[in-house]
């Protein structure tokens, strides 16, 4: 399991203590966890409304670094004790954007995906408050995307739950992407945290660990093809 940390592509740390429960739970379940660094493309930059180029470039830099790390793990799979045919990706906030964008690029054979071995696909995607940056409206897929776990708060105003769109260009959140999955009959589990804001990018990795392990076991290890939309309201 690759993990990509959050921080608006400006900050963050691959081994921040807030991720420990997630890492240790996966490791204790027999899953090798690889938490990666990546270039922070928006560090020190001011974002201006309607100028999406810096964000677009920052996302691509992060995806490129994820693909580079993936190649390294594939090439050293024996030493690392990793099954190269069962590599999953997950991320929080900016890391969730990177994870979803990476699978979107692979499924649509985008130029960056050529970094990876021919025919390579991730076995699953786990996105905690993520989105896809698209120049072509609501993201669509040429090939079937990996089974995906979406977790998102429906009051998120940082990584939008549904979408933030300027004509055909925009940031399309979990609701928008899951809607496309549903229409195309792709496999997914979408858990909406009702009334929750962007803090939900972190809380599932300590409070929804059983759900995460269930998704991995059901959708990835046992390859069940399902579409589930669920809603949850956390008690304060």
mmCIF file of C-alpha atoms in Angstrom:
data_model
loop_
_atom_site.group_PDB
_atom_site.id
_atom_site.type_symbol
_atom_site.label_atom_id
_atom_site.label_comp_id
_atom_site.label_asym_id
_atom_site.label_seq_id
_atom_site.Cartn_x
_atom_site.Cartn_y
_atom_site.Cartn_z
ATOM 1 C CA UNK A 1 0.000 0.000 0.000
ATOM 2 C CA UNK A 2 1.420 3.317 -1.081
ATOM 3 C CA UNK A 3 0.352 6.285 1.017
ATOM 4 C CA UNK A 4 0.528 9.903 -0.122
ATOM 5 C CA UNK A 5 0.206 12.485 2.653
ATOM 6 C CA UNK A 6 -1.956 15.606 2.588
ATOM 7 C CA UNK A 7 -1.130 19.288 2.900
ATOM 8 C CA UNK A 8 -2.527 21.193 -0.112
ATOM 9 C CA UNK A 9 0.635 20.406 -2.110
ATOM 10 C CA UNK A 10 2.339 22.999 0.097
ATOM 11 C CA UNK A 11 3.316 21.126 3.243
ATOM 12 C CA UNK A 12 3.047 17.787 5.006
ATOM 13 C CA UNK A 13 5.101 14.867 6.217
ATOM 14 C CA UNK A 14 5.091 11.238 5.155
ATOM 15 C CA UNK A 15 5.485 9.983 8.738
ATOM 16 C CA UNK A 16 3.261 12.422 10.641
ATOM 17 C CA UNK A 17 1.946 10.787 13.846
ATOM 18 C CA UNK A 18 -1.665 11.299 12.721
ATOM 19 C CA UNK A 19 -1.164 8.483 10.196
ATOM 20 C CA UNK A 20 0.259 5.951 12.664
ATOM 21 C CA UNK A 21 -2.993 4.086 13.378
ATOM 22 C CA UNK A 22 -3.521 3.569 9.663
ATOM 23 C CA UNK A 23 0.024 2.394 8.998
ATOM 24 C CA UNK A 24 0.169 0.021 11.976
ATOM 25 C CA UNK A 25 -3.264 -1.445 11.252
ATOM 26 C CA UNK A 26 -2.337 -2.227 7.648
ATOM 27 C CA UNK A 27 1.050 -3.627 8.650
ATOM 28 C CA UNK A 28 -0.468 -5.841 11.343
ATOM 29 C CA UNK A 29 -2.840 -7.183 8.662
ATOM 30 C CA UNK A 30 0.089 -8.279 6.504
ATOM 31 C CA UNK A 31 0.157 -5.286 4.164
ATOM 32 C CA UNK A 32 3.488 -3.627 3.424
ATOM 33 C CA UNK A 33 3.072 0.146 3.800
ATOM 34 C CA UNK A 34 5.207 2.554 1.781
ATOM 35 C CA UNK A 35 4.674 6.210 2.646
ATOM 36 C CA UNK A 36 6.345 8.389 0.055
ATOM 37 C CA UNK A 37 7.717 11.905 -0.214
ATOM 38 C CA UNK A 38 6.801 13.975 -3.247
ATOM 39 C CA UNK A 39 7.585 17.431 -4.557
ATOM 40 C CA UNK A 40 5.310 20.100 -3.102
ATOM 41 C CA UNK A 41 4.491 22.038 -6.232
ATOM 42 C CA UNK A 42 2.484 24.786 -4.527
ATOM 43 C CA UNK A 43 4.931 25.506 -1.699
ATOM 44 C CA UNK A 44 5.508 29.263 -1.528
ATOM 45 C CA UNK A 45 3.080 30.016 -4.360
ATOM 46 C CA UNK A 46 -0.015 32.199 -4.284
ATOM 47 C CA UNK A 47 -3.088 30.769 -5.962
ATOM 48 C CA UNK A 48 -5.220 33.198 -7.965
ATOM 49 C CA UNK A 49 -8.826 32.560 -8.886
ATOM 50 C CA UNK A 50 -9.286 31.121 -12.401
ATOM 51 C CA UNK A 51 -5.534 30.477 -12.782
ATOM 52 C CA UNK A 52 -5.466 26.705 -12.479
ATOM 53 C CA UNK A 53 -2.052 26.136 -14.047
ATOM 54 C CA UNK A 54 -0.049 26.025 -10.748
ATOM 55 C CA UNK A 55 -2.431 23.474 -9.210
ATOM 56 C CA UNK A 56 -2.448 21.420 -12.395
ATOM 57 C CA UNK A 57 1.359 21.346 -12.426
ATOM 58 C CA UNK A 58 1.571 20.497 -8.716
ATOM 59 C CA UNK A 59 -0.784 17.531 -9.114
ATOM 60 C CA UNK A 60 1.194 16.246 -12.091
ATOM 61 C CA UNK A 61 4.455 16.537 -10.137
ATOM 62 C CA UNK A 62 2.984 14.466 -7.303
ATOM 63 C CA UNK A 63 1.643 11.830 -9.707
ATOM 64 C CA UNK A 64 5.015 11.663 -11.451
ATOM 65 C CA UNK A 65 6.739 11.067 -8.102
ATOM 66 C CA UNK A 66 4.212 8.359 -7.208
ATOM 67 C CA UNK A 67 4.851 6.633 -10.541
ATOM 68 C CA UNK A 68 8.605 6.894 -9.972
ATOM 69 C CA UNK A 69 8.221 5.293 -6.521
ATOM 70 C CA UNK A 70 6.000 2.603 -8.029
ATOM 71 C CA UNK A 71 8.654 1.737 -10.600
ATOM 72 C CA UNK A 72 11.263 1.469 -7.863
ATOM 73 C CA UNK A 73 9.091 -0.916 -5.837
ATOM 74 C CA UNK A 74 8.312 -3.054 -8.879
ATOM 75 C CA UNK A 75 12.022 -3.305 -9.730
ATOM 76 C CA UNK A 76 12.925 -4.209 -6.123
ATOM 77 C CA UNK A 77 9.815 -6.233 -5.278
ATOM 78 C CA UNK A 78 11.775 -9.316 -4.235
ATOM 79 C CA UNK A 79 13.972 -7.460 -1.760
ATOM 80 C CA UNK A 80 11.036 -5.502 -0.351
ATOM 81 C CA UNK A 81 8.768 -8.529 -0.081
ATOM 82 C CA UNK A 82 6.085 -6.927 -2.246
ATOM 83 C CA UNK A 83 3.747 -8.582 -4.740
ATOM 84 C CA UNK A 84 4.034 -6.264 -7.794
ATOM 85 C CA UNK A 85 0.669 -7.535 -9.015
ATOM 86 C CA UNK A 86 -1.126 -6.307 -5.898
ATOM 87 C CA UNK A 87 -0.041 -2.721 -5.354
ATOM 88 C CA UNK A 88 -2.645 -0.364 -3.897
ATOM 89 C CA UNK A 89 -2.529 3.411 -3.497
ATOM 90 C CA UNK A 90 -4.104 5.610 -0.854
ATOM 91 C CA UNK A 91 -3.934 9.206 0.246
ATOM 92 C CA UNK A 92 -5.395 11.981 2.345
ATOM 93 C CA UNK A 93 -6.505 15.330 0.866
ATOM 94 C CA UNK A 94 -3.766 16.284 -1.633
ATOM 95 C CA UNK A 95 -2.617 12.673 -1.389
ATOM 96 C CA UNK A 96 -6.130 11.478 -2.226
ATOM 97 C CA UNK A 97 -6.151 13.816 -5.228
ATOM 98 C CA UNK A 98 -2.828 12.322 -6.321
ATOM 99 C CA UNK A 99 -4.128 8.761 -5.923
ATOM 100 C CA UNK A 100 -7.325 9.360 -7.895
ATOM 101 C CA UNK A 101 -5.479 11.338 -10.562
ATOM 102 C CA UNK A 102 -2.894 8.583 -10.961
ATOM 103 C CA UNK A 103 -5.516 5.910 -11.599
ATOM 104 C CA UNK A 104 -7.378 8.284 -13.939
ATOM 105 C CA UNK A 105 -4.184 8.806 -15.975
ATOM 106 C CA UNK A 106 -3.531 5.062 -16.213
ATOM 107 C CA UNK A 107 -7.116 4.269 -17.237
ATOM 108 C CA UNK A 108 -6.993 6.924 -19.960
ATOM 109 C CA UNK A 109 -3.431 6.168 -21.096
ATOM 110 C CA UNK A 110 -2.335 9.736 -20.396
ATOM 111 C CA UNK A 111 1.321 10.589 -21.200
ATOM 112 C CA UNK A 112 2.536 10.383 -17.584
ATOM 113 C CA UNK A 113 1.282 6.803 -17.316
ATOM 114 C CA UNK A 114 3.938 5.764 -19.848
ATOM 115 C CA UNK A 115 6.414 5.927 -16.957
ATOM 116 C CA UNK A 116 4.951 2.641 -15.708
ATOM 117 C CA UNK A 117 5.472 -0.845 -17.160
ATOM 118 C CA UNK A 118 3.121 -1.613 -20.022
ATOM 119 C CA UNK A 119 -0.161 -3.027 -18.748
ATOM 120 C CA UNK A 120 0.455 -2.080 -15.107
ATOM 121 C CA UNK A 121 -2.561 -1.091 -13.031
ATOM 122 C CA UNK A 122 -3.042 -0.487 -9.330
ATOM 123 C CA UNK A 123 -5.229 -3.094 -7.609
ATOM 124 C CA UNK A 124 -7.174 -0.550 -5.591
ATOM 125 C CA UNK A 125 -7.475 3.120 -4.686
ATOM 126 C CA UNK A 126 -8.373 4.472 -1.239
ATOM 127 C CA UNK A 127 -9.139 8.200 -1.306
ATOM 128 C CA UNK A 128 -9.808 10.168 1.874
ATOM 129 C CA UNK A 129 -11.320 13.497 0.708
ATOM 130 C CA UNK A 130 -9.989 13.409 -2.824
ATOM 131 C CA UNK A 131 -10.804 14.743 -6.281
ATOM 132 C CA UNK A 132 -9.626 14.707 -9.898
ATOM 133 C CA UNK A 133 -8.500 17.775 -11.823
ATOM 134 C CA UNK A 134 -9.996 17.492 -15.296
ATOM 135 C CA UNK A 135 -9.847 19.633 -18.420
ATOM 136 C CA UNK A 136 -12.730 17.708 -20.023
ATOM 137 C CA UNK A 137 -15.607 17.997 -17.578
ATOM 138 C CA UNK A 138 -16.627 15.162 -15.266
ATOM 139 C CA UNK A 139 -13.837 12.554 -15.459
ATOM 140 C CA UNK A 140 -14.509 9.580 -17.683
ATOM 141 C CA UNK A 141 -12.470 6.410 -18.226
ATOM 142 C CA UNK A 142 -11.337 4.564 -21.359
ATOM 143 C CA UNK A 143 -10.396 1.442 -19.383
ATOM 144 C CA UNK A 144 -11.977 0.170 -16.181
ATOM 145 C CA UNK A 145 -10.511 2.003 -13.153
ATOM 146 C CA UNK A 146 -9.318 0.209 -10.039
ATOM 147 C CA UNK A 147 -11.901 -0.574 -7.338
ATOM 148 C CA UNK A 148 -12.076 2.616 -5.329
ATOM 149 C CA UNK A 149 -12.939 3.541 -1.757
ATOM 150 C CA UNK A 150 -14.189 7.113 -1.520
ATOM 151 C CA UNK A 151 -14.505 8.744 1.922
ATOM 152 C CA UNK A 152 -15.562 12.388 1.969
ATOM 153 C CA UNK A 153 -17.407 14.929 4.117
ATOM 154 C CA UNK A 154 -20.343 16.533 2.333
ATOM 155 C CA UNK A 155 -19.527 19.944 3.852
ATOM 156 C CA UNK A 156 -15.938 19.967 2.594
ATOM 157 C CA UNK A 157 -15.059 23.380 1.148
ATOM 158 C CA UNK A 158 -11.349 22.726 0.575
ATOM 159 C CA UNK A 159 -11.453 19.630 -1.622
ATOM 160 C CA UNK A 160 -15.036 19.933 -2.767
ATOM 161 C CA UNK A 161 -17.345 16.988 -2.091
ATOM 162 C CA UNK A 162 -19.038 17.392 -5.479
ATOM 163 C CA UNK A 163 -17.124 19.709 -7.825
ATOM 164 C CA UNK A 164 -15.693 23.156 -8.435
ATOM 165 C CA UNK A 165 -15.987 23.836 -12.147
ATOM 166 C CA UNK A 166 -14.966 26.564 -14.611
ATOM 167 C CA UNK A 167 -16.612 25.635 -17.928
ATOM 168 C CA UNK A 168 -15.175 22.166 -18.715
ATOM 169 C CA UNK A 169 -12.150 22.566 -16.461
ATOM 170 C CA UNK A 170 -12.442 21.897 -12.740
ATOM 171 C CA UNK A 171 -11.825 19.881 -9.594
ATOM 172 C CA UNK A 172 -14.264 16.984 -9.438
ATOM 173 C CA UNK A 173 -14.769 15.516 -5.978
ATOM 174 C CA UNK A 174 -15.851 12.128 -4.673
ATOM 175 C CA UNK A 175 -19.575 12.565 -5.356
ATOM 176 C CA UNK A 176 -18.951 13.517 -8.967
ATOM 177 C CA UNK A 177 -16.475 10.679 -9.592
ATOM 178 C CA UNK A 178 -18.600 8.067 -7.797
ATOM 179 C CA UNK A 179 -21.551 9.163 -9.913
ATOM 180 C CA UNK A 180 -19.514 8.379 -13.024
ATOM 181 C CA UNK A 181 -18.489 5.013 -11.548
ATOM 182 C CA UNK A 182 -22.143 4.220 -10.899
ATOM 183 C CA UNK A 183 -23.188 5.176 -14.428
ATOM 184 C CA UNK A 184 -20.425 3.056 -15.982
ATOM 185 C CA UNK A 185 -20.933 0.123 -13.582
ATOM 186 C CA UNK A 186 -17.439 0.361 -12.076
ATOM 187 C CA UNK A 187 -16.722 -1.127 -8.671
ATOM 188 C CA UNK A 188 -16.665 1.303 -5.715
ATOM 189 C CA UNK A 189 -17.602 1.953 -2.095
ATOM 190 C CA UNK A 190 -18.549 5.553 -1.298
ATOM 191 C CA UNK A 191 -18.887 6.580 2.341
ATOM 192 C CA UNK A 192 -20.257 10.097 2.844
ATOM 193 C CA UNK A 193 -19.709 11.687 6.250
ATOM 194 C CA UNK A 194 -22.807 13.817 6.698
ATOM 195 C CA UNK A 195 -22.170 17.298 8.061
ATOM 196 C CA UNK A 196 -18.381 16.788 8.025
ATOM 197 C CA UNK A 197 -15.845 19.252 6.629
ATOM 198 C CA UNK A 198 -12.307 18.671 5.343
ATOM 199 C CA UNK A 199 -11.137 17.240 8.669
ATOM 200 C CA UNK A 200 -12.571 13.953 7.440
ATOM 201 C CA UNK A 201 -9.447 13.690 5.238
ATOM 202 C CA UNK A 202 -7.660 12.374 8.339
ATOM 203 C CA UNK A 203 -10.251 10.908 10.722
ATOM 204 C CA UNK A 204 -11.133 7.754 8.704
ATOM 205 C CA UNK A 205 -7.585 6.501 9.189
ATOM 206 C CA UNK A 206 -8.188 6.172 12.915
ATOM 207 C CA UNK A 207 -11.981 5.813 13.211
ATOM 208 C CA UNK A 208 -12.884 3.739 10.141
ATOM 209 C CA UNK A 209 -10.109 1.170 10.124
ATOM 210 C CA UNK A 210 -12.509 -1.790 10.134
ATOM 211 C CA UNK A 211 -14.257 -0.376 7.070
ATOM 212 C CA UNK A 212 -10.924 0.143 5.309
ATOM 213 C CA UNK A 213 -9.826 -3.440 5.991
ATOM 214 C CA UNK A 214 -13.239 -4.733 4.882
ATOM 215 C CA UNK A 215 -12.917 -2.838 1.600
ATOM 216 C CA UNK A 216 -9.445 -4.261 0.945
ATOM 217 C CA UNK A 217 -10.553 -7.804 1.748
ATOM 218 C CA UNK A 218 -13.823 -7.634 -0.183
ATOM 219 C CA UNK A 219 -13.028 -5.525 -3.221
ATOM 220 C CA UNK A 220 -9.342 -6.287 -3.744
ATOM 221 C CA UNK A 221 -8.420 -9.663 -2.279
ATOM 222 C CA UNK A 222 -11.761 -11.311 -3.124
ATOM 223 C CA UNK A 223 -12.432 -9.167 -6.222
ATOM 224 C CA UNK A 224 -16.104 -8.610 -5.462
ATOM 225 C CA UNK A 225 -17.760 -6.343 -8.011
ATOM 226 C CA UNK A 226 -20.095 -4.051 -6.092
ATOM 227 C CA UNK A 227 -21.368 -0.500 -5.976
ATOM 228 C CA UNK A 228 -22.196 0.776 -2.509
ATOM 229 C CA UNK A 229 -23.206 4.268 -1.398
ATOM 230 C CA UNK A 230 -23.297 4.698 2.378
ATOM 231 C CA UNK A 231 -23.811 7.581 4.786
ATOM 232 C CA UNK A 232 -22.417 8.094 8.241
ATOM 233 C CA UNK A 233 -22.766 10.843 10.832
ATOM 234 C CA UNK A 234 -20.131 10.896 13.541
ATOM 235 C CA UNK A 235 -21.253 11.781 17.047
ATOM 236 C CA UNK A 236 -19.302 14.636 18.626
#
